[in-house]
GROMACS .gro file of N, CA and C in nm:
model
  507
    1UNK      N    1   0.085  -0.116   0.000
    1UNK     CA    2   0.000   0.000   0.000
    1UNK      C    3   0.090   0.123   0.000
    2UNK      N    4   0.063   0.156  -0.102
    2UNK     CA    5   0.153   0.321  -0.102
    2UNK      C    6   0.064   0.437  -0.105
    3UNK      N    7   0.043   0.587  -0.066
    3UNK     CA    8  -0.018   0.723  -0.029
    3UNK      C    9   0.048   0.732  -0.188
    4UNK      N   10  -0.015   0.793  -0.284
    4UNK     CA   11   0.032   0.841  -0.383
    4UNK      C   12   0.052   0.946  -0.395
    5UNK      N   13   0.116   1.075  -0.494
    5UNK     CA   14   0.118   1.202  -0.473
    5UNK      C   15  -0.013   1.261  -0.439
    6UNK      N   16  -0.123   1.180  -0.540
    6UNK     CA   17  -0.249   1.296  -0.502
    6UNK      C   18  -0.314   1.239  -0.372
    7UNK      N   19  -0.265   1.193  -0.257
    7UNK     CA   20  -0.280   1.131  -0.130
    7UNK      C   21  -0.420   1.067  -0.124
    8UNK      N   22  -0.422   0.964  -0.225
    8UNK     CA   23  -0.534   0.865  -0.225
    8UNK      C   24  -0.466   0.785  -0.189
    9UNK      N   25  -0.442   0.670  -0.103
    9UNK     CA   26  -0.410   0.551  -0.125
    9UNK      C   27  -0.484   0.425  -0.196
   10UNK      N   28  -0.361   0.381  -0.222
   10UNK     CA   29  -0.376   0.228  -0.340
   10UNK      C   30  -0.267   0.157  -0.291
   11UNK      N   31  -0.329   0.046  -0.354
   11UNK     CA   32  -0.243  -0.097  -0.358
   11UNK      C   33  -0.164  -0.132  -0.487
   12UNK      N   34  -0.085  -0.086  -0.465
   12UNK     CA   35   0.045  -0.134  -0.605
   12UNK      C   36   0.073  -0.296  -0.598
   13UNK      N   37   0.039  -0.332  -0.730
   13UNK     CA   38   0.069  -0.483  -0.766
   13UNK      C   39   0.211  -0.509  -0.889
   14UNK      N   40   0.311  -0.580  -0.858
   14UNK     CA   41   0.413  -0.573  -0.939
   14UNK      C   42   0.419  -0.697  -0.981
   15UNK      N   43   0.502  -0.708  -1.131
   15UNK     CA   44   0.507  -0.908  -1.145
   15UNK      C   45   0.630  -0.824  -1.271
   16UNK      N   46   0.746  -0.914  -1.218
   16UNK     CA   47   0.857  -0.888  -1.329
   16UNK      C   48   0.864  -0.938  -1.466
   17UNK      N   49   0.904  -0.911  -1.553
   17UNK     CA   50   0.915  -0.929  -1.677
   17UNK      C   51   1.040  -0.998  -1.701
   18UNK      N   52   1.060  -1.078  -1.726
   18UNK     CA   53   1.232  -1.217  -1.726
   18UNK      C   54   1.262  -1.258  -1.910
   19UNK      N   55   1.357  -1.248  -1.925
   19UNK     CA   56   1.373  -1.260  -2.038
   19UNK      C   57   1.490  -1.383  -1.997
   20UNK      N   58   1.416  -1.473  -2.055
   20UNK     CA   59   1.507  -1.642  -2.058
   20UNK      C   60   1.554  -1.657  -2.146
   21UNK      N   61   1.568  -1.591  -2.276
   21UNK     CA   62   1.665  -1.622  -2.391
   21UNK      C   63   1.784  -1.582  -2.383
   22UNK      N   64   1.874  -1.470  -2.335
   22UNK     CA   65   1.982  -1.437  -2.348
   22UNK      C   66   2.027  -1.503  -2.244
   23UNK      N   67   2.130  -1.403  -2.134
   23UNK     CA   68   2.204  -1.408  -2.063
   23UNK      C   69   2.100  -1.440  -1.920
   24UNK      N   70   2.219  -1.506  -1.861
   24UNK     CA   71   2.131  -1.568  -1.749
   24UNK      C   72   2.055  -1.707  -1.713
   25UNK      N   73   2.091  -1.767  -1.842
   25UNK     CA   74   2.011  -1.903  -1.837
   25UNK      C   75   1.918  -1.964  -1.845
   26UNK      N   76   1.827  -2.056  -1.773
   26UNK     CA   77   1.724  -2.102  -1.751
   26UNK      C   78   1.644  -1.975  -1.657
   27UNK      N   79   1.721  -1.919  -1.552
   27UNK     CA   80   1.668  -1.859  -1.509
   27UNK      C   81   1.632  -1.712  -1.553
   28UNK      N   82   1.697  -1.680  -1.602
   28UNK     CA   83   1.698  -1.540  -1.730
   28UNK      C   84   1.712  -1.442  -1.620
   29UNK      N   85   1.700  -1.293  -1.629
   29UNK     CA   86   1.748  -1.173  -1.621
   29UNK      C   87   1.543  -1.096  -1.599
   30UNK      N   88   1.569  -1.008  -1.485
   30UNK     CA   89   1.453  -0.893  -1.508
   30UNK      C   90   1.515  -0.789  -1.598
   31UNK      N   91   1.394  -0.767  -1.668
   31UNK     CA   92   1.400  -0.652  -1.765
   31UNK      C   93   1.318  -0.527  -1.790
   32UNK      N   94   1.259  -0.619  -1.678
   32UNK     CA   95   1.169  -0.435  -1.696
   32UNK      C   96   1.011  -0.503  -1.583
   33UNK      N   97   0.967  -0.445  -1.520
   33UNK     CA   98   0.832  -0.461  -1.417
   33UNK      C   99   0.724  -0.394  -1.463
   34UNK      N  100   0.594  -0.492  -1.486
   34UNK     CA  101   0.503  -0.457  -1.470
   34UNK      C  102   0.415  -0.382  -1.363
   35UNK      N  103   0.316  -0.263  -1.368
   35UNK     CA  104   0.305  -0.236  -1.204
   35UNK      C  105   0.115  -0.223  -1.242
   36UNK      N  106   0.031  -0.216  -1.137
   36UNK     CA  107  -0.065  -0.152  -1.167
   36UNK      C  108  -0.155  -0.168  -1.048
   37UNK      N  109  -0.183  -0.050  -1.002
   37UNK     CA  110  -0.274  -0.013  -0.846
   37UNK      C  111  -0.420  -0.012  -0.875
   38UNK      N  112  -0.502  -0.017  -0.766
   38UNK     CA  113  -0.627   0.001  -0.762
   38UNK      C  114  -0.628   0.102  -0.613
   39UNK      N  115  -0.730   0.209  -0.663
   39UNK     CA  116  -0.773   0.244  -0.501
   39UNK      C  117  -0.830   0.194  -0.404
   40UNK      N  118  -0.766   0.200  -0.263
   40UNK     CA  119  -0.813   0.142  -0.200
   40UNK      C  120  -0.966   0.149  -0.147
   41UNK      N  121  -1.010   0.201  -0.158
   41UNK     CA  122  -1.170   0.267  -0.136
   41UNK      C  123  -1.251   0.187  -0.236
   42UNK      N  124  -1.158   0.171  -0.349
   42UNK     CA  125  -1.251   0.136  -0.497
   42UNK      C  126  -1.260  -0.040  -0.468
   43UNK      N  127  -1.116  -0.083  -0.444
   43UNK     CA  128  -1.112  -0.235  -0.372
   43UNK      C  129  -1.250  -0.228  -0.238
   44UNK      N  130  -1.230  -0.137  -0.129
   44UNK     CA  131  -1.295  -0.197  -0.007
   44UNK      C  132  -1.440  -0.181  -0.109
   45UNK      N  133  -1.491  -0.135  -0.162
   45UNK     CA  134  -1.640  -0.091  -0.237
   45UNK      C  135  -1.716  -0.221  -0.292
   46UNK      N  136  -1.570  -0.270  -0.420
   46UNK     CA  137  -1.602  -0.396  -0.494
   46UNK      C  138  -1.649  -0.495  -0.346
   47UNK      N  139  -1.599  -0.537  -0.298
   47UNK     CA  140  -1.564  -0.672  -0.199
   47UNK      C  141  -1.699  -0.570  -0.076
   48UNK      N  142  -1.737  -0.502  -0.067
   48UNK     CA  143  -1.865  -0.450   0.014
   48UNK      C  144  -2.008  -0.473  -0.047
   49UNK      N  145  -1.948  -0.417  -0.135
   49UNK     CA  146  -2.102  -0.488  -0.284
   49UNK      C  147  -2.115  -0.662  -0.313
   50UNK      N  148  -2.001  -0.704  -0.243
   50UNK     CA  149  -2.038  -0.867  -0.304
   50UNK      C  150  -2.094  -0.936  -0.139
   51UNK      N  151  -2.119  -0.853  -0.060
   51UNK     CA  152  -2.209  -0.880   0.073
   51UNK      C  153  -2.343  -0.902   0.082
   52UNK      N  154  -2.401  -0.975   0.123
   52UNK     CA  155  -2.550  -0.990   0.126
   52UNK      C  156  -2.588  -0.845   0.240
   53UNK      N  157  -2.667  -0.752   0.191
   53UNK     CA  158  -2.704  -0.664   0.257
   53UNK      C  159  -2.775  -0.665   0.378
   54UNK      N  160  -2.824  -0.780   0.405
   54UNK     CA  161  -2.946  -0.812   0.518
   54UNK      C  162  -2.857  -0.859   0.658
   55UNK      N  163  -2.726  -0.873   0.670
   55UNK     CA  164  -2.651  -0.891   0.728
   55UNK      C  165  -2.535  -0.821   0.796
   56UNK      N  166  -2.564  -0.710   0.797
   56UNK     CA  167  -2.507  -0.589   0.821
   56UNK      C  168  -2.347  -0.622   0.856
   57UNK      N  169  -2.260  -0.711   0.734
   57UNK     CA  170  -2.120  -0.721   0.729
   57UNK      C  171  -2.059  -0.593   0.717
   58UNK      N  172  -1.914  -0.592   0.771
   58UNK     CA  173  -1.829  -0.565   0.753
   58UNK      C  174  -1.690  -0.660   0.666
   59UNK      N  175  -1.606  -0.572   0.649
   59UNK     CA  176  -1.476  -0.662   0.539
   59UNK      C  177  -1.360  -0.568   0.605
   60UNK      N  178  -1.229  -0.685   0.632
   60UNK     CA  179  -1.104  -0.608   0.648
   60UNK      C  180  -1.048  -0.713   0.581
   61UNK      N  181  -0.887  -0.600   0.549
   61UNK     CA  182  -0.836  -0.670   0.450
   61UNK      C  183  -0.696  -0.614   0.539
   62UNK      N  184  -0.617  -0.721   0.569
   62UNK     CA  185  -0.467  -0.699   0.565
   62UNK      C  186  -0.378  -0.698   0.462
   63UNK      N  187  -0.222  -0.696   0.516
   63UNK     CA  188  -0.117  -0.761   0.400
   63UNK      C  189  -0.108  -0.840   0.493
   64UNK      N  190  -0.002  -0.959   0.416
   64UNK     CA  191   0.047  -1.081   0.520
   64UNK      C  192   0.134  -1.050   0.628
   65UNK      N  193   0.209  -0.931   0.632
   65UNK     CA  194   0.249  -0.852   0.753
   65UNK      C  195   0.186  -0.762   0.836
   66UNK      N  196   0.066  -0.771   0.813
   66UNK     CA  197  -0.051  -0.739   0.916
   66UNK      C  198  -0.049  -0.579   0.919
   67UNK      N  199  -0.051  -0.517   0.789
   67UNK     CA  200  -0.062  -0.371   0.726
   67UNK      C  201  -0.194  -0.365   0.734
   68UNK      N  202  -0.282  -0.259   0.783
   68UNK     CA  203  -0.431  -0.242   0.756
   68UNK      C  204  -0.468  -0.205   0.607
   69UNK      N  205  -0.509  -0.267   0.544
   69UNK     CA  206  -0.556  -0.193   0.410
   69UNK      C  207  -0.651  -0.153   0.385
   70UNK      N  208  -0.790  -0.190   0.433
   70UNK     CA  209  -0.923  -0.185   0.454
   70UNK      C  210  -0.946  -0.239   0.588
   71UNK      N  211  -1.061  -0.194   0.609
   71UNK     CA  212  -1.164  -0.224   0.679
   71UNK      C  213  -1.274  -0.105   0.694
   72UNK      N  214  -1.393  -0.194   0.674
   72UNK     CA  215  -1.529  -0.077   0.653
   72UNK      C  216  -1.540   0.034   0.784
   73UNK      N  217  -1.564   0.138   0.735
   73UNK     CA  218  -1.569   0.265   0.838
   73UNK      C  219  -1.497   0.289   0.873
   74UNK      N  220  -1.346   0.257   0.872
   74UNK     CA  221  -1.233   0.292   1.010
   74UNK      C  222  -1.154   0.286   0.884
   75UNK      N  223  -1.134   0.414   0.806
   75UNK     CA  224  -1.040   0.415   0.707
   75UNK      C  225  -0.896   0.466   0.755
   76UNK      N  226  -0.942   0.582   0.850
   76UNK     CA  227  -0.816   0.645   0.941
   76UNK      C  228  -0.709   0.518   0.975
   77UNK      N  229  -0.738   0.438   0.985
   77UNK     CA  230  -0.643   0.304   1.017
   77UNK      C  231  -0.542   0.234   0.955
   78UNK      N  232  -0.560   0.312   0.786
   78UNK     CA  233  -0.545   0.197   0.695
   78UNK      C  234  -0.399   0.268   0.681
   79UNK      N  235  -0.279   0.141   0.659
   79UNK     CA  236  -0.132   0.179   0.707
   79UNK      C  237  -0.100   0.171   0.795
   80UNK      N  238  -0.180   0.116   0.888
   80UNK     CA  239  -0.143   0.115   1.045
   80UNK      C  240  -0.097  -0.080   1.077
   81UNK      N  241  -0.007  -0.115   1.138
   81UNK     CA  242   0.035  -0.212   1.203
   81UNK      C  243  -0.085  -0.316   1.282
   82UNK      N  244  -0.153  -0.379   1.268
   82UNK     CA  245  -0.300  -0.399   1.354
   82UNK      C  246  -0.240  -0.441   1.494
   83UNK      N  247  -0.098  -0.477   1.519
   83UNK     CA  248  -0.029  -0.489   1.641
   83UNK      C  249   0.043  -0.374   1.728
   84UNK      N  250   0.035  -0.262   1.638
   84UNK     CA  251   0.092  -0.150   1.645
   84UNK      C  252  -0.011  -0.086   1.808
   85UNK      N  253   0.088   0.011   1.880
   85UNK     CA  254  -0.026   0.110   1.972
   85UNK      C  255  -0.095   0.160   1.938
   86UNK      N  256  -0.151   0.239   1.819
   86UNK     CA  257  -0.276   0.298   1.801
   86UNK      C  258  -0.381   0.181   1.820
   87UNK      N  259  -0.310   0.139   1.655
   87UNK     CA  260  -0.444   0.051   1.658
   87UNK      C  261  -0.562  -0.087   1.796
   88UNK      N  262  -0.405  -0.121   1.862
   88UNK     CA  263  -0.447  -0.223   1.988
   88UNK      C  264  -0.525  -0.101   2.134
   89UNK      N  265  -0.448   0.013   2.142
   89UNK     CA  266  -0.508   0.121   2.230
   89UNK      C  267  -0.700   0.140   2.164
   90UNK      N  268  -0.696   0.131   2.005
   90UNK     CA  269  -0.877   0.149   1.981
   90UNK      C  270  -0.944   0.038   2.020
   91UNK      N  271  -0.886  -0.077   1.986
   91UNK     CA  272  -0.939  -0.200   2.037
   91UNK      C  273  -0.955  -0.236   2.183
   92UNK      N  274  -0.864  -0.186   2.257
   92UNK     CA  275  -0.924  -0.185   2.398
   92UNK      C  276  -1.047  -0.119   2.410
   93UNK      N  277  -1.083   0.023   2.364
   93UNK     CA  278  -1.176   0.085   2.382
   93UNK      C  279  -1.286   0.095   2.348
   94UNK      N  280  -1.294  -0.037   2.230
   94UNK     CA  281  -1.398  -0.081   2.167
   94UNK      C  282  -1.449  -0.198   2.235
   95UNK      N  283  -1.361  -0.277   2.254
   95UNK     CA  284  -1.435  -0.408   2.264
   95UNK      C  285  -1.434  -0.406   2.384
   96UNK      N  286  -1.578  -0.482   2.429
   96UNK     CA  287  -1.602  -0.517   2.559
   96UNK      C  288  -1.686  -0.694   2.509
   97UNK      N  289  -1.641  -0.745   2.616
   97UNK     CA  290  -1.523  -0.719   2.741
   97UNK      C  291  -1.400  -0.724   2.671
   98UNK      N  292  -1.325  -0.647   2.783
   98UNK     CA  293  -1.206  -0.635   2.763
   98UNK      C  294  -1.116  -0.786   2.712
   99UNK      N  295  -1.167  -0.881   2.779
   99UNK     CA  296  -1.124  -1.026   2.670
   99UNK      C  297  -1.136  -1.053   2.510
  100UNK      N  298  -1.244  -0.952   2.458
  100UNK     CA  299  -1.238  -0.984   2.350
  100UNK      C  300  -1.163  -0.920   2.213
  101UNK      N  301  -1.047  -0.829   2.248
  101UNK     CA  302  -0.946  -0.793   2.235
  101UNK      C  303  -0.843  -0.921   2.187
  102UNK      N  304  -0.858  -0.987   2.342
  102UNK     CA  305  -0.743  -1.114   2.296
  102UNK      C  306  -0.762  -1.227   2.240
  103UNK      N  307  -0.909  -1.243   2.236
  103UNK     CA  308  -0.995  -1.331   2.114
  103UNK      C  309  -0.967  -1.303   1.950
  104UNK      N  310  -0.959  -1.147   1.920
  104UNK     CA  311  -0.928  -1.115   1.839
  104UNK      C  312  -0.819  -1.085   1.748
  105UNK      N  313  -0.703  -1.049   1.875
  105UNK     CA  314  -0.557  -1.048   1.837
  105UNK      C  315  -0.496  -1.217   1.809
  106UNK      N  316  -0.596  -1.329   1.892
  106UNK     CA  317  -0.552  -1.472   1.833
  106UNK      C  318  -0.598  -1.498   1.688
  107UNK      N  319  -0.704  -1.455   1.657
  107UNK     CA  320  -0.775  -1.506   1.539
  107UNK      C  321  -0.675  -1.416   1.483
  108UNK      N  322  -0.624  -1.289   1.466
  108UNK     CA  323  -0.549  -1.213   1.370
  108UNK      C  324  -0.407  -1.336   1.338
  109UNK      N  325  -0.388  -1.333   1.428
  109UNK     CA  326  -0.218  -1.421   1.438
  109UNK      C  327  -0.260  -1.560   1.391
  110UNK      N  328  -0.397  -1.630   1.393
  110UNK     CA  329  -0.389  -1.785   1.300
  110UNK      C  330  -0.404  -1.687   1.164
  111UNK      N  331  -0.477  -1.609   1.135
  111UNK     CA  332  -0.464  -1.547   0.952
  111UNK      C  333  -0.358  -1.555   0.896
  112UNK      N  334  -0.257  -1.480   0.998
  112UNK     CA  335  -0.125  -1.416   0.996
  112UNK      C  336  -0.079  -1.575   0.920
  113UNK      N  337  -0.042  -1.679   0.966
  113UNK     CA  338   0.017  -1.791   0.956
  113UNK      C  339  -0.049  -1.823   0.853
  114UNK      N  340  -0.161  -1.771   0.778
  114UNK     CA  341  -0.197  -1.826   0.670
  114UNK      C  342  -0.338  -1.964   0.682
  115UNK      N  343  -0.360  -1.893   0.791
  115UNK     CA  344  -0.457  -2.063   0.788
  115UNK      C  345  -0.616  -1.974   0.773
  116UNK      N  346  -0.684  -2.055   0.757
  116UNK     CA  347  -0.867  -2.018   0.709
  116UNK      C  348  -0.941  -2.093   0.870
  117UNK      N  349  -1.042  -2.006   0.851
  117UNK     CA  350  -1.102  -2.047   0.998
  117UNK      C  351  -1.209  -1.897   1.055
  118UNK      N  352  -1.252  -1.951   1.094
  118UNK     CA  353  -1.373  -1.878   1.167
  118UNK      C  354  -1.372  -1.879   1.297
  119UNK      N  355  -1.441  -1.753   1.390
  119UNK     CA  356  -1.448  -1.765   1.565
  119UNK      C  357  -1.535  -1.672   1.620
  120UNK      N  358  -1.609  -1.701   1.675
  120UNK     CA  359  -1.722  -1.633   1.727
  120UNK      C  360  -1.691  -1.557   1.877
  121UNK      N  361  -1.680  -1.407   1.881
  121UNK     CA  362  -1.602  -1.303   1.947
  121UNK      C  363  -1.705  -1.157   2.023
  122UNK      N  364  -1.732  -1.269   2.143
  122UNK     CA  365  -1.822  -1.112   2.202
  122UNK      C  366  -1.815  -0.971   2.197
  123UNK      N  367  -1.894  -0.916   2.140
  123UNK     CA  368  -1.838  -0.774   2.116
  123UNK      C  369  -1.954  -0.688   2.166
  124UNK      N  370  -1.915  -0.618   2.313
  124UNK     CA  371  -2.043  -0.485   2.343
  124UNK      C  372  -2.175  -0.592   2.354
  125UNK      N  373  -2.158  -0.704   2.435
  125UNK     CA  374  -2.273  -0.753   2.421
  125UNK      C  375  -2.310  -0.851   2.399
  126UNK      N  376  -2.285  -0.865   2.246
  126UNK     CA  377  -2.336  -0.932   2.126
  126UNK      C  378  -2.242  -1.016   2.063
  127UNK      N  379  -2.260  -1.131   1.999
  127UNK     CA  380  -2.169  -1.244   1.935
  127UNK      C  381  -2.188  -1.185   1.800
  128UNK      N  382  -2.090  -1.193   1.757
  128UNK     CA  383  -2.035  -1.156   1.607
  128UNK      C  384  -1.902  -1.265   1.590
  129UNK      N  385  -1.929  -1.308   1.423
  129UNK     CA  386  -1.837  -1.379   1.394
  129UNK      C  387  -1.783  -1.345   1.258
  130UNK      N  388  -1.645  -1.367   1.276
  130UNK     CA  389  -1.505  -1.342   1.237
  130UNK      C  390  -1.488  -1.451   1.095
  131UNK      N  391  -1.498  -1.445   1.013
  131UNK     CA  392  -1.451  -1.532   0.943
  131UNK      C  393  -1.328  -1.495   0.849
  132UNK      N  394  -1.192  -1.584   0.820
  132UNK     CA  395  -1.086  -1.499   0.772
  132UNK      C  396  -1.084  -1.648   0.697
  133UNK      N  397  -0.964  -1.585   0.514
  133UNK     CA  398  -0.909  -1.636   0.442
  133UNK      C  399  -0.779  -1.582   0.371
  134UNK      N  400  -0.668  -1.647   0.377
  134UNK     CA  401  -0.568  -1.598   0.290
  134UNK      C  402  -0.628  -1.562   0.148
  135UNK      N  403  -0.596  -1.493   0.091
  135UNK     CA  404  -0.608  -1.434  -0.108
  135UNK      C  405  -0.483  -1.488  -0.131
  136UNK      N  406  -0.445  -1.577  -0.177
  136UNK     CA  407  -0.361  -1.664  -0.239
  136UNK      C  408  -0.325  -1.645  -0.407
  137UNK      N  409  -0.147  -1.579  -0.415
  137UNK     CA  410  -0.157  -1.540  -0.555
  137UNK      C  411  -0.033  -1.649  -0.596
  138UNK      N  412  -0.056  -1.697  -0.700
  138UNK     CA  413   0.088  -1.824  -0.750
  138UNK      C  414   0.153  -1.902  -0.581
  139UNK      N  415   0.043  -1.941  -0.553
  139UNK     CA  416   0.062  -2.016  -0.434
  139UNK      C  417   0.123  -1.956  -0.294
  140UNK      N  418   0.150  -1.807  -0.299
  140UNK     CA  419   0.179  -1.755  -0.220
  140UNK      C  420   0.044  -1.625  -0.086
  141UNK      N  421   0.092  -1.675  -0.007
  141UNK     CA  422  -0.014  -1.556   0.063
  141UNK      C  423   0.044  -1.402   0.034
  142UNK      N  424  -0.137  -1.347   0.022
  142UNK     CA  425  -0.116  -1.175  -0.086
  142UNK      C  426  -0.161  -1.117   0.051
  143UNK      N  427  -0.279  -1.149   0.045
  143UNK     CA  428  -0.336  -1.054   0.159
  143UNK      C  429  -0.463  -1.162   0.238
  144UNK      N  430  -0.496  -1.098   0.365
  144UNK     CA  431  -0.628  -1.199   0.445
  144UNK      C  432  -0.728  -1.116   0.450
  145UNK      N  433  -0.837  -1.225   0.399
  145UNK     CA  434  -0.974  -1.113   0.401
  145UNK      C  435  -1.057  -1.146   0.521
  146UNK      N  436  -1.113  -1.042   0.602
  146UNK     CA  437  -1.228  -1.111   0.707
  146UNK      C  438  -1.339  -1.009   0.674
  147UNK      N  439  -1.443  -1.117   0.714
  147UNK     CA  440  -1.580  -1.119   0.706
  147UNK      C  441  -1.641  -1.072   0.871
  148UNK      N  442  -1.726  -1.013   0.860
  148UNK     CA  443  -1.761  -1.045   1.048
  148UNK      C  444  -1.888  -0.996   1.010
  149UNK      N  445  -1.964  -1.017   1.063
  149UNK     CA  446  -2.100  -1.008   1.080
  149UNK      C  447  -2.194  -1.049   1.229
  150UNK      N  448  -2.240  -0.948   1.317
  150UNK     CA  449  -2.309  -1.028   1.435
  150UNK      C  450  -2.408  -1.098   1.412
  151UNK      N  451  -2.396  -1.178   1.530
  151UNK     CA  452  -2.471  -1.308   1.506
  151UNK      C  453  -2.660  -1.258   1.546
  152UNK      N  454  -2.690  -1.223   1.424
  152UNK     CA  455  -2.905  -1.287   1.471
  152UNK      C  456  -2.963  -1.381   1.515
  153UNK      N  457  -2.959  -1.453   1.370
  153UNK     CA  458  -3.002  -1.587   1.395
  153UNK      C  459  -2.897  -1.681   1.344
  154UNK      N  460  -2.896  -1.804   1.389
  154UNK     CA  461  -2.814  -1.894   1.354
  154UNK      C  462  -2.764  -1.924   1.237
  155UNK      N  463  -2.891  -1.930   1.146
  155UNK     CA  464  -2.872  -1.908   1.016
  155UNK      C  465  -2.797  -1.778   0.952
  156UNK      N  466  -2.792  -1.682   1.030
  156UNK     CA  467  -2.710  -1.611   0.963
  156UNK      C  468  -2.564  -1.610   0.935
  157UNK      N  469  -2.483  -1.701   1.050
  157UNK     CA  470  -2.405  -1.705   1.079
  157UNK      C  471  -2.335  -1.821   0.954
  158UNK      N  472  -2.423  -1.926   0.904
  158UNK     CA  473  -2.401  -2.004   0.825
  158UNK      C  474  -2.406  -1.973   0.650
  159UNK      N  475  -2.456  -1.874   0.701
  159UNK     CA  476  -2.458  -1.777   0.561
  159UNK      C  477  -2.300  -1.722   0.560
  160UNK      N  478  -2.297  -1.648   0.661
  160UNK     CA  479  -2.191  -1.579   0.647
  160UNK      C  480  -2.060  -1.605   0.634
  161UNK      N  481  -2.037  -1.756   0.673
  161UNK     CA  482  -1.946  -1.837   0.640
  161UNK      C  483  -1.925  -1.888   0.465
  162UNK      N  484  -2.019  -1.911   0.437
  162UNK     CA  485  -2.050  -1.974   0.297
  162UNK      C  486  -2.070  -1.808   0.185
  163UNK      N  487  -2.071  -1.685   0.217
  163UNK     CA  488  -2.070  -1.587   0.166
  163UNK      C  489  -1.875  -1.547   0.179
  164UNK      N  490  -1.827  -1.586   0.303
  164UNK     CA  491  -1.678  -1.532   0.285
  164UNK      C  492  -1.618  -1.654   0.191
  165UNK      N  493  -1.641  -1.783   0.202
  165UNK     CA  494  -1.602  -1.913   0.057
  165UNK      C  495  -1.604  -1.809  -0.032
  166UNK      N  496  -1.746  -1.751  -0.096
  166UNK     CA  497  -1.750  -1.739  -0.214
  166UNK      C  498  -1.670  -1.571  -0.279
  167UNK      N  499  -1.570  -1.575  -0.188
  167UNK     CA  500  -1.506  -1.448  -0.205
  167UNK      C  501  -1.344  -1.495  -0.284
  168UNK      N  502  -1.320  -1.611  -0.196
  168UNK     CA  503  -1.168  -1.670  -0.257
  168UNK      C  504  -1.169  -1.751  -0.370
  169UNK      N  505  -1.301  -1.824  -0.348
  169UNK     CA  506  -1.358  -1.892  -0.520
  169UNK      C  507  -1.316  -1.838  -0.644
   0.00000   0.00000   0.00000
């Protein structure tokens, strides 16, 4: 994620260009990089629109070094460390109980490692659940997407699982 001059941020995507015929071998030589960004607003928008509306989701999106890139409403965040003091100082002040802070900083750290999984995380009250997936590019982890949505009815919750699937599909 880079602030560009006109201080929008975007997500710059790069993939090198290798030229295997000359010098260098099998493995060949870079010769030049492809690049091309999307705004980040324009990304959190797409992936907000592919939400069932009746479910009042949210979407965050890390890097695999746990960079904020999105997450709905709390744009002020985005560039921020999610382990970093700002961001863990808002999370105290949000979540109640105060345990569910460390419910949340675990589920961040299994993403982190790359694994898929869901966890249901009292928040102010109310059960809301977490569902996260690596975005997997040439077999490598890009970025982790989570889903969260509080829990209504049961059924919603089974929705909401089977709505974050159909995001990495």
């Amino acid at each position: 994620m880079i602030e560009s001059n006109d201080k929008i941020p975007r997500l710059y995507i790069s993939y090198p260009v290798i030229n295997r015929t000359g010098i260098g071998g099998d493995n060949g030589i870079v010769t030049s990089v492809v690049v091309a960004s999307i705004r980040l607003d324009s990304l959190g928008n797409f992936l907000k629109n592919q939400l069932f509306p009746q479910f009042n989701s949210t979407i965050g999106l890390l890097d695999k070094n746990g960079i904020i890139l999105y997450t709905t409403g709390a744009q002020q965040y985005v560039g921020d460390y999610i382990y970093g003091i700002k961001f863990q100082s808002v999370l105290l002040s949000l979540l109640h109980p105060p345990e569910s802070k460390n419910l949340l900083n675990d589920l961040i750290k299994d993403s982190l490692q790359g694994n898929i999984g869901f966890r249901d995380i009292p928040i102010n009250g109310k059960m809301s659940t977490i569902a996260y997936q690596p975005v997997v590019v040439n077999g490598k982890d890009f970025l982790i997407l989570y889903v969260s949505a509080q829990q209504n009815l049961a059924s919603d919750v089974s929705a909401l699982i089977n709505q974050q699937q159909a995001f990495i599909v």
